[in-house]
Amino acid sequence: MNKNALIRATALALTALSATYSIADDSVFKIGLILPMTGQQASTGRQIEAAARLYMAQNGDTVAGKKIQLIIKDDTTIPDVTKRLAQELVVNEKVNVLAGFGITPSALATAPIATQSKTPMVVMAAATSSITQASPYIVRTSFTLAQASVAMGDWAPKNGIKKVVTLVSDYGPGIDAEKYFIERLLLNGGQVAESLRVPMRSPDFAPFLQKVRDQKPDGLFVFVPSGAGAAVMKQFLERGMDKAGIKLIGTGDVTDDDQLNDMGDGALNVVTSHHYSAAHPSATNKKFVEAFQKANKGMRPNFMAVGGYDGMRVIYEALKASKGQGGGDGLLAAMKGQIFESPRGPMFIDGQTRDVVQNIYLRKVQRQDGQLHNVEFDVIKDVKDPGKTR
Ligand code: VNL
């Protein structure tokens, strides 16, 4: 090889190398936010992105002397894509934190990458209990279905809804919701007429609902992921199931604030249990909802938004406390045990489980200032995830 060719070859090799292994810049702190921005769960991505941007607008983009860089990636609601994007963010971008995760399979697919690279992974949406056990680097700021469902299993049979059909989306969070709701329903003297599971991808609720209509239980307990609630509500009402005396109950994913106001008067009086309502009557929440709506015309923050907003807070505060020392492990340690007032109410990141401890509210859909809202009427305080096996 002549000298020029050698120089050209070396330069080429160096370029390739630096493209693959960009040198970590210590003055920048990178948050890799992986969300479903398209596909079935796109509303979840839209809500969390809006909330994360709001948090940064309110709290600045410099923390502990470092410039915060938010890198948003669309996993299109496909777990293999989530995992590949996480790998790229860790290896190429050298992100300091992974965050987001719209659905359980996406969080579970990514967990090994967090473990291998010792990168904290803040789960802002996905809500199956087992997720936090999939990696010691996972911290959750959303909720668990077990947490929310237990409250409904206690409330329903004490309020005349004794014979219940359960209808859940057939994957992690749905299985948890079914299990923990039924456990408490039975404990409180209720009974299960039947347990139905609908496919997670492109579900058709019609044949399931027809079956329930024929069975005439006191209540139908539903879990479907955020974004699918309006379809369930529509078909429930179209079949006149409310008029047949069947009460629709569920976790708050069904009366999702992202869709609730467009569901119409048929949604009135539906009771659900959840950790967040846009109508939560606290000064902190009023400020949050107002700022969110000012920055995002026509959008109401839902429980996904609050998971994203609080997730950013946990990251910011961990960086402040660790001052960027100790890498991923230092950051993780500073995430554990955080306690603060969220727009949802008081919240705590349990240092042992790395999961969220929070209030669960019983809410009834009512009109407030002309809009449909989940109005809270009771609270179970400081609920730990009942789904932890260790
Ligand atoms: C999950 C749980 C997703 C609850 C959701 O909406 C939800 C999950 C996208 O763990 O996959 O409302």
mmCIF file of C-alpha atoms in Angstrom, residues 56-330:
data_model
loop_
_atom_site.group_PDB
_atom_site.id
_atom_site.type_symbol
_atom_site.label_atom_id
_atom_site.label_comp_id
_atom_site.label_asym_id
_atom_site.label_seq_id
_atom_site.Cartn_x
_atom_site.Cartn_y
_atom_site.Cartn_z
ATOM 1 C CA MET A 56 -37.690 20.658 31.266
ATOM 2 C CA ALA A 57 -39.293 23.973 30.318
ATOM 3 C CA GLN A 58 -40.205 24.532 33.981
ATOM 4 C CA ASN A 59 -36.943 23.321 35.518
ATOM 5 C CA GLY A 60 -34.305 24.341 33.001
ATOM 6 C CA ASP A 61 -31.911 22.205 30.990
ATOM 7 C CA THR A 62 -28.830 22.568 33.195
ATOM 8 C CA VAL A 63 -28.539 20.357 36.280
ATOM 9 C CA ALA A 64 -25.443 19.972 38.492
ATOM 10 C CA GLY A 65 -23.470 21.896 35.873
ATOM 11 C CA LYS A 66 -24.482 19.524 33.085
ATOM 12 C CA LYS A 67 -26.534 20.254 30.006
ATOM 13 C CA ILE A 68 -29.527 17.913 29.787
ATOM 14 C CA GLN A 69 -30.093 16.412 26.365
ATOM 15 C CA LEU A 70 -33.359 14.592 25.719
ATOM 16 C CA ILE A 71 -33.145 12.058 22.888
ATOM 17 C CA ILE A 72 -36.579 10.784 21.880
ATOM 18 C CA LYS A 73 -36.933 7.548 19.890
ATOM 19 C CA ASP A 74 -40.113 5.997 18.482
ATOM 20 C CA ASP A 75 -40.348 2.252 19.124
ATOM 21 C CA THR A 76 -43.610 2.050 17.102
ATOM 22 C CA THR A 77 -45.099 -0.063 19.960
ATOM 23 C CA ILE A 78 -42.896 -3.057 18.964
ATOM 24 C CA PRO A 79 -40.728 -4.584 21.758
ATOM 25 C CA ASP A 80 -37.901 -5.753 19.443
ATOM 26 C CA VAL A 81 -37.571 -2.186 18.232
ATOM 27 C CA THR A 82 -37.503 -0.867 21.813
ATOM 28 C CA LYS A 83 -34.640 -3.201 22.611
ATOM 29 C CA ARG A 84 -32.629 -2.302 19.496
ATOM 30 C CA LEU A 85 -33.096 1.421 20.143
ATOM 31 C CA ALA A 86 -31.986 1.007 23.769
ATOM 32 C CA GLN A 87 -28.862 -0.839 22.626
ATOM 33 C CA GLU A 88 -28.034 1.938 20.152
ATOM 34 C CA LEU A 89 -28.655 4.651 22.736
ATOM 35 C CA VAL A 90 -26.358 2.966 25.244
ATOM 36 C CA VAL A 91 -23.544 2.011 22.856
ATOM 37 C CA ASN A 92 -23.542 4.897 20.368
ATOM 38 C CA GLU A 93 -25.028 7.813 22.287
ATOM 39 C CA LYS A 94 -23.683 6.790 25.707
ATOM 40 C CA VAL A 95 -26.928 7.855 27.364
ATOM 41 C CA ASN A 96 -26.833 8.247 31.153
ATOM 42 C CA VAL A 97 -30.431 7.090 31.614
ATOM 43 C CA LEU A 98 -32.959 5.091 29.652
ATOM 44 C CA ALA A 99 -36.590 6.147 30.133
ATOM 45 C CA GLY A 100 -40.130 5.815 28.769
ATOM 46 C CA PHE A 101 -41.473 2.289 27.943
ATOM 47 C CA GLY A 102 -45.116 2.440 26.903
ATOM 48 C CA ILE A 103 -45.981 -1.229 27.227
ATOM 49 C CA THR A 104 -44.829 -4.123 29.405
ATOM 50 C CA PRO A 105 -43.232 -6.213 26.614
ATOM 51 C CA SER A 106 -41.069 -3.207 25.656
ATOM 52 C CA ALA A 107 -39.857 -2.744 29.244
ATOM 53 C CA LEU A 108 -39.134 -6.455 29.688
ATOM 54 C CA ALA A 109 -37.233 -6.667 26.375
ATOM 55 C CA THR A 110 -34.976 -3.790 27.444
ATOM 56 C CA ALA A 111 -34.286 -4.883 31.044
ATOM 57 C CA PRO A 112 -31.164 -7.000 30.186
ATOM 58 C CA ILE A 113 -29.564 -4.003 28.460
ATOM 59 C CA ALA A 114 -30.019 -1.860 31.568
ATOM 60 C CA THR A 115 -28.430 -4.605 33.681
ATOM 61 C CA GLN A 116 -25.469 -5.297 31.380
ATOM 62 C CA SER A 117 -24.625 -1.627 30.855
ATOM 63 C CA LYS A 118 -25.461 -0.556 34.448
ATOM 64 C CA THR A 119 -27.765 2.138 33.082
ATOM 65 C CA PRO A 120 -30.729 3.240 35.231
ATOM 66 C CA MET A 121 -34.008 2.600 33.407
ATOM 67 C CA VAL A 122 -36.978 4.712 34.459
ATOM 68 C CA VAL A 123 -40.271 3.038 33.525
ATOM 69 C CA MET A 124 -42.814 5.831 33.062
ATOM 70 C CA ALA A 125 -45.801 3.863 31.708
ATOM 71 C CA ALA A 126 -45.663 0.053 31.717
ATOM 72 C CA ALA A 127 -47.418 -1.389 34.764
ATOM 73 C CA THR A 128 -47.005 -5.159 35.219
ATOM 74 C CA SER A 129 -45.760 -5.911 38.756
ATOM 75 C CA SER A 130 -42.867 -8.142 37.638
ATOM 76 C CA ILE A 131 -41.125 -5.414 35.592
ATOM 77 C CA THR A 132 -39.076 -4.011 38.482
ATOM 78 C CA GLN A 133 -37.783 -7.525 39.181
ATOM 79 C CA ALA A 134 -36.459 -7.903 35.630
ATOM 80 C CA SER A 135 -33.430 -5.682 36.382
ATOM 81 C CA PRO A 136 -31.936 -4.098 39.529
ATOM 82 C CA TYR A 137 -31.498 -0.924 37.410
ATOM 83 C CA ILE A 138 -35.244 -0.407 36.878
ATOM 84 C CA VAL A 139 -37.126 2.320 38.768
ATOM 85 C CA ARG A 140 -40.846 2.869 38.137
ATOM 86 C CA THR A 141 -42.827 6.131 38.240
ATOM 87 C CA SER A 142 -46.143 4.880 36.789
ATOM 88 C CA PHE A 143 -48.186 2.380 38.817
ATOM 89 C CA THR A 144 -49.032 -1.304 38.916
ATOM 90 C CA LEU A 145 -52.303 -2.922 37.903
ATOM 91 C CA ALA A 146 -52.225 -4.932 41.138
ATOM 92 C CA GLN A 147 -52.117 -1.641 43.094
ATOM 93 C CA ALA A 148 -55.127 -0.207 41.260
ATOM 94 C CA SER A 149 -57.227 -3.406 41.019
ATOM 95 C CA VAL A 150 -57.211 -4.331 44.704
ATOM 96 C CA ALA A 151 -59.114 -1.128 45.529
ATOM 97 C CA MET A 152 -61.855 -2.024 43.035
ATOM 98 C CA GLY A 153 -62.049 -5.598 44.362
ATOM 99 C CA ASP A 154 -62.792 -4.128 47.784
ATOM 100 C CA TRP A 155 -65.212 -1.436 46.610
ATOM 101 C CA ALA A 156 -67.455 -3.297 44.133
ATOM 102 C CA PRO A 157 -68.929 -6.083 46.327
ATOM 103 C CA LYS A 158 -69.501 -3.598 49.158
ATOM 104 C CA ASN A 159 -71.525 -1.487 46.746
ATOM 105 C CA GLY A 160 -73.935 -4.059 45.372
ATOM 106 C CA ILE A 161 -71.758 -5.328 42.523
ATOM 107 C CA LYS A 162 -71.355 -8.942 43.627
ATOM 108 C CA LYS A 163 -71.524 -11.089 40.491
ATOM 109 C CA VAL A 164 -68.863 -9.888 38.072
ATOM 110 C CA VAL A 165 -67.484 -10.783 34.641
ATOM 111 C CA THR A 166 -63.856 -9.728 34.137
ATOM 112 C CA LEU A 167 -62.620 -8.636 30.707
ATOM 113 C CA VAL A 168 -58.916 -7.900 30.341
ATOM 114 C CA SER A 169 -56.329 -7.386 27.670
ATOM 115 C CA ASP A 170 -54.484 -10.703 27.343
ATOM 116 C CA TYR A 171 -50.951 -9.824 28.489
ATOM 117 C CA GLY A 172 -48.995 -8.878 31.638
ATOM 118 C CA PRO A 173 -50.991 -5.960 33.043
ATOM 119 C CA GLY A 174 -54.340 -7.569 32.143
ATOM 120 C CA ILE A 175 -53.402 -10.834 33.853
ATOM 121 C CA ASP A 176 -52.327 -8.882 36.971
ATOM 122 C CA ALA A 177 -55.554 -6.835 36.978
ATOM 123 C CA GLU A 178 -57.674 -9.981 36.674
ATOM 124 C CA LYS A 179 -55.780 -11.821 39.415
ATOM 125 C CA TYR A 180 -55.732 -9.065 42.042
ATOM 126 C CA PHE A 181 -59.281 -7.858 41.378
ATOM 127 C CA ILE A 182 -60.704 -11.382 41.670
ATOM 128 C CA GLU A 183 -58.707 -12.197 44.809
ATOM 129 C CA ARG A 184 -60.253 -9.248 46.659
ATOM 130 C CA LEU A 185 -63.706 -9.690 45.129
ATOM 131 C CA LEU A 186 -63.883 -13.260 46.491
ATOM 132 C CA LEU A 187 -62.491 -12.188 49.853
ATOM 133 C CA ASN A 188 -65.336 -9.657 50.101
ATOM 134 C CA GLY A 189 -68.065 -12.185 49.290
ATOM 135 C CA GLY A 190 -68.360 -11.502 45.564
ATOM 136 C CA GLN A 191 -68.341 -14.060 42.768
ATOM 137 C CA VAL A 192 -66.862 -14.346 39.286
ATOM 138 C CA ALA A 193 -69.335 -15.278 36.543
ATOM 139 C CA GLU A 194 -66.598 -15.577 33.931
ATOM 140 C CA SER A 195 -63.103 -14.305 33.097
ATOM 141 C CA LEU A 196 -62.595 -13.177 29.516
ATOM 142 C CA ARG A 197 -59.319 -12.172 27.851
ATOM 143 C CA VAL A 198 -59.122 -10.180 24.615
ATOM 144 C CA PRO A 199 -56.054 -10.071 22.346
ATOM 145 C CA MET A 200 -53.755 -7.146 23.048
ATOM 146 C CA ARG A 201 -53.195 -6.317 19.360
ATOM 147 C CA SER A 202 -56.197 -4.924 17.430
ATOM 148 C CA PRO A 203 -58.841 -6.247 19.806
ATOM 149 C CA ASP A 204 -62.473 -6.678 18.734
ATOM 150 C CA PHE A 205 -64.556 -6.309 21.889
ATOM 151 C CA ALA A 206 -67.927 -7.004 20.224
ATOM 152 C CA PRO A 207 -68.178 -10.811 20.587
ATOM 153 C CA PHE A 208 -66.949 -10.617 24.194
ATOM 154 C CA LEU A 209 -69.422 -7.913 25.145
ATOM 155 C CA GLN A 210 -72.326 -9.761 23.519
ATOM 156 C CA LYS A 211 -71.527 -12.738 25.707
ATOM 157 C CA VAL A 212 -71.494 -10.565 28.833
ATOM 158 C CA ARG A 213 -74.829 -8.984 27.848
ATOM 159 C CA ASP A 214 -76.398 -12.447 27.758
ATOM 160 C CA GLN A 215 -74.949 -13.386 31.166
ATOM 161 C CA LYS A 216 -76.329 -10.261 32.879
ATOM 162 C CA PRO A 217 -73.841 -9.987 35.771
ATOM 163 C CA ASP A 218 -74.071 -7.089 38.265
ATOM 164 C CA GLY A 219 -70.860 -5.681 36.884
ATOM 165 C CA LEU A 220 -68.229 -5.899 34.176
ATOM 166 C CA PHE A 221 -64.669 -5.270 35.356
ATOM 167 C CA VAL A 222 -62.420 -4.069 32.522
ATOM 168 C CA PHE A 223 -58.720 -3.508 31.995
ATOM 169 C CA VAL A 224 -57.535 -2.351 28.571
ATOM 170 C CA PRO A 225 -54.366 -0.335 27.943
ATOM 171 C CA SER A 226 -54.508 3.447 27.608
ATOM 172 C CA GLY A 227 -55.993 4.360 24.238
ATOM 173 C CA ALA A 228 -58.465 1.453 24.029
ATOM 174 C CA GLY A 229 -60.960 2.656 26.657
ATOM 175 C CA ALA A 230 -63.120 4.724 24.309
ATOM 176 C CA ALA A 231 -63.763 1.693 22.051
ATOM 177 C CA VAL A 232 -64.880 -0.417 25.026
ATOM 178 C CA MET A 233 -67.153 2.347 26.302
ATOM 179 C CA LYS A 234 -68.734 2.865 22.859
ATOM 180 C CA GLN A 235 -69.517 -0.805 22.321
ATOM 181 C CA PHE A 236 -70.734 -1.231 25.912
ATOM 182 C CA LEU A 237 -73.248 1.578 25.391
ATOM 183 C CA GLU A 238 -74.221 0.524 21.844
ATOM 184 C CA ARG A 239 -75.298 -2.841 23.239
ATOM 185 C CA GLY A 240 -77.420 -1.115 25.884
ATOM 186 C CA MET A 241 -75.532 -2.932 28.602
ATOM 187 C CA ASP A 242 -75.877 -0.013 31.013
ATOM 188 C CA LYS A 243 -79.652 -0.024 30.486
ATOM 189 C CA ALA A 244 -79.666 -3.780 31.121
ATOM 190 C CA GLY A 245 -78.356 -2.946 34.606
ATOM 191 C CA ILE A 246 -74.737 -4.048 34.106
ATOM 192 C CA LYS A 247 -72.321 -1.685 35.841
ATOM 193 C CA LEU A 248 -69.065 -0.957 34.042
ATOM 194 C CA ILE A 249 -66.159 -0.854 36.512
ATOM 195 C CA GLY A 250 -62.398 -1.094 36.088
ATOM 196 C CA THR A 251 -59.052 0.516 36.595
ATOM 197 C CA GLY A 252 -58.731 4.131 35.437
ATOM 198 C CA ASP A 253 -57.175 3.024 32.146
ATOM 199 C CA VAL A 254 -60.761 2.668 30.818
ATOM 200 C CA THR A 255 -61.876 6.225 31.638
ATOM 201 C CA ASP A 256 -58.527 7.587 30.458
ATOM 202 C CA ASP A 257 -58.323 11.390 30.724
ATOM 203 C CA ASP A 258 -56.841 11.447 27.207
ATOM 204 C CA GLN A 259 -60.218 10.271 25.830
ATOM 205 C CA LEU A 260 -62.806 10.704 28.579
ATOM 206 C CA ASN A 261 -64.256 14.047 27.556
ATOM 207 C CA ASP A 262 -65.192 12.660 24.117
ATOM 208 C CA MET A 263 -66.924 9.557 25.501
ATOM 209 C CA GLY A 264 -70.251 11.354 26.015
ATOM 210 C CA ASP A 265 -72.856 11.214 28.784
ATOM 211 C CA GLY A 266 -72.973 7.412 28.621
ATOM 212 C CA ALA A 267 -69.753 7.435 30.624
ATOM 213 C CA LEU A 268 -71.387 9.336 33.511
ATOM 214 C CA ASN A 269 -71.247 7.582 36.904
ATOM 215 C CA VAL A 270 -68.733 4.928 35.829
ATOM 216 C CA VAL A 271 -66.584 4.115 38.883
ATOM 217 C CA THR A 272 -62.893 3.225 38.522
ATOM 218 C CA SER A 273 -59.844 2.977 40.789
ATOM 219 C CA HIS A 274 -56.541 4.631 39.859
ATOM 220 C CA HIS A 275 -53.574 6.687 41.006
ATOM 221 C CA TYR A 276 -54.187 9.794 38.896
ATOM 222 C CA SER A 277 -57.062 11.980 37.776
ATOM 223 C CA ALA A 278 -56.639 15.307 35.978
ATOM 224 C CA ALA A 279 -59.344 16.490 38.399
ATOM 225 C CA HIS A 280 -57.268 15.650 41.509
ATOM 226 C CA PRO A 281 -58.063 18.628 43.760
ATOM 227 C CA SER A 282 -54.619 19.811 44.888
ATOM 228 C CA ALA A 283 -52.792 23.058 44.196
ATOM 229 C CA THR A 284 -49.847 21.104 42.726
ATOM 230 C CA ASN A 285 -52.115 19.301 40.272
ATOM 231 C CA LYS A 286 -54.034 22.430 39.263
ATOM 232 C CA LYS A 287 -50.725 24.093 38.394
ATOM 233 C CA PHE A 288 -49.585 21.018 36.452
ATOM 234 C CA VAL A 289 -52.807 20.661 34.436
ATOM 235 C CA GLU A 290 -52.908 24.384 33.609
ATOM 236 C CA ALA A 291 -49.289 24.493 32.442
ATOM 237 C CA PHE A 292 -49.713 21.255 30.456
ATOM 238 C CA GLN A 293 -52.812 22.566 28.678
ATOM 239 C CA LYS A 294 -51.197 25.912 27.979
ATOM 240 C CA ALA A 295 -48.231 24.196 26.314
ATOM 241 C CA ASN A 296 -50.377 21.584 24.513
ATOM 242 C CA LYS A 297 -53.594 23.043 23.149
ATOM 243 C CA GLY A 298 -56.549 20.677 23.183
ATOM 244 C CA MET A 299 -54.811 18.020 25.291
ATOM 245 C CA ARG A 300 -55.638 16.973 28.857
ATOM 246 C CA PRO A 301 -52.818 15.259 30.784
ATOM 247 C CA ASN A 302 -53.592 11.646 31.664
ATOM 248 C CA PHE A 303 -51.893 9.134 33.976
ATOM 249 C CA MET A 304 -49.186 8.533 31.369
ATOM 250 C CA ALA A 305 -48.279 12.231 31.362
ATOM 251 C CA VAL A 306 -47.927 12.251 35.132
ATOM 252 C CA GLY A 307 -45.685 9.144 34.990
ATOM 253 C CA GLY A 308 -43.439 10.970 32.516
ATOM 254 C CA TYR A 309 -43.414 14.221 34.476
ATOM 255 C CA ASP A 310 -42.535 12.497 37.751
ATOM 256 C CA GLY A 311 -39.975 10.313 35.973
ATOM 257 C CA MET A 312 -38.144 13.429 34.813
ATOM 258 C CA ARG A 313 -38.250 14.756 38.347
ATOM 259 C CA VAL A 314 -36.715 11.544 39.701
ATOM 260 C CA ILE A 315 -33.914 11.793 37.099
ATOM 261 C CA TYR A 316 -33.237 15.509 37.741
ATOM 262 C CA GLU A 317 -33.153 15.081 41.525
ATOM 263 C CA ALA A 318 -30.917 12.018 41.294
ATOM 264 C CA LEU A 319 -28.452 13.954 39.154
ATOM 265 C CA LYS A 320 -28.527 16.872 41.604
ATOM 266 C CA ALA A 321 -27.930 14.593 44.599
ATOM 267 C CA SER A 322 -25.172 12.486 43.004
ATOM 268 C CA LYS A 323 -23.649 15.460 41.168
ATOM 269 C CA GLY A 324 -22.967 13.092 38.325
ATOM 270 C CA GLN A 325 -20.533 11.065 40.489
ATOM 271 C CA GLY A 326 -20.556 7.278 40.523
ATOM 272 C CA GLY A 327 -22.000 6.776 37.043
ATOM 273 C CA GLY A 328 -25.147 4.672 36.657
ATOM 274 C CA ASP A 329 -24.838 3.180 40.131
ATOM 275 C CA GLY A 330 -24.564 6.594 41.790
#
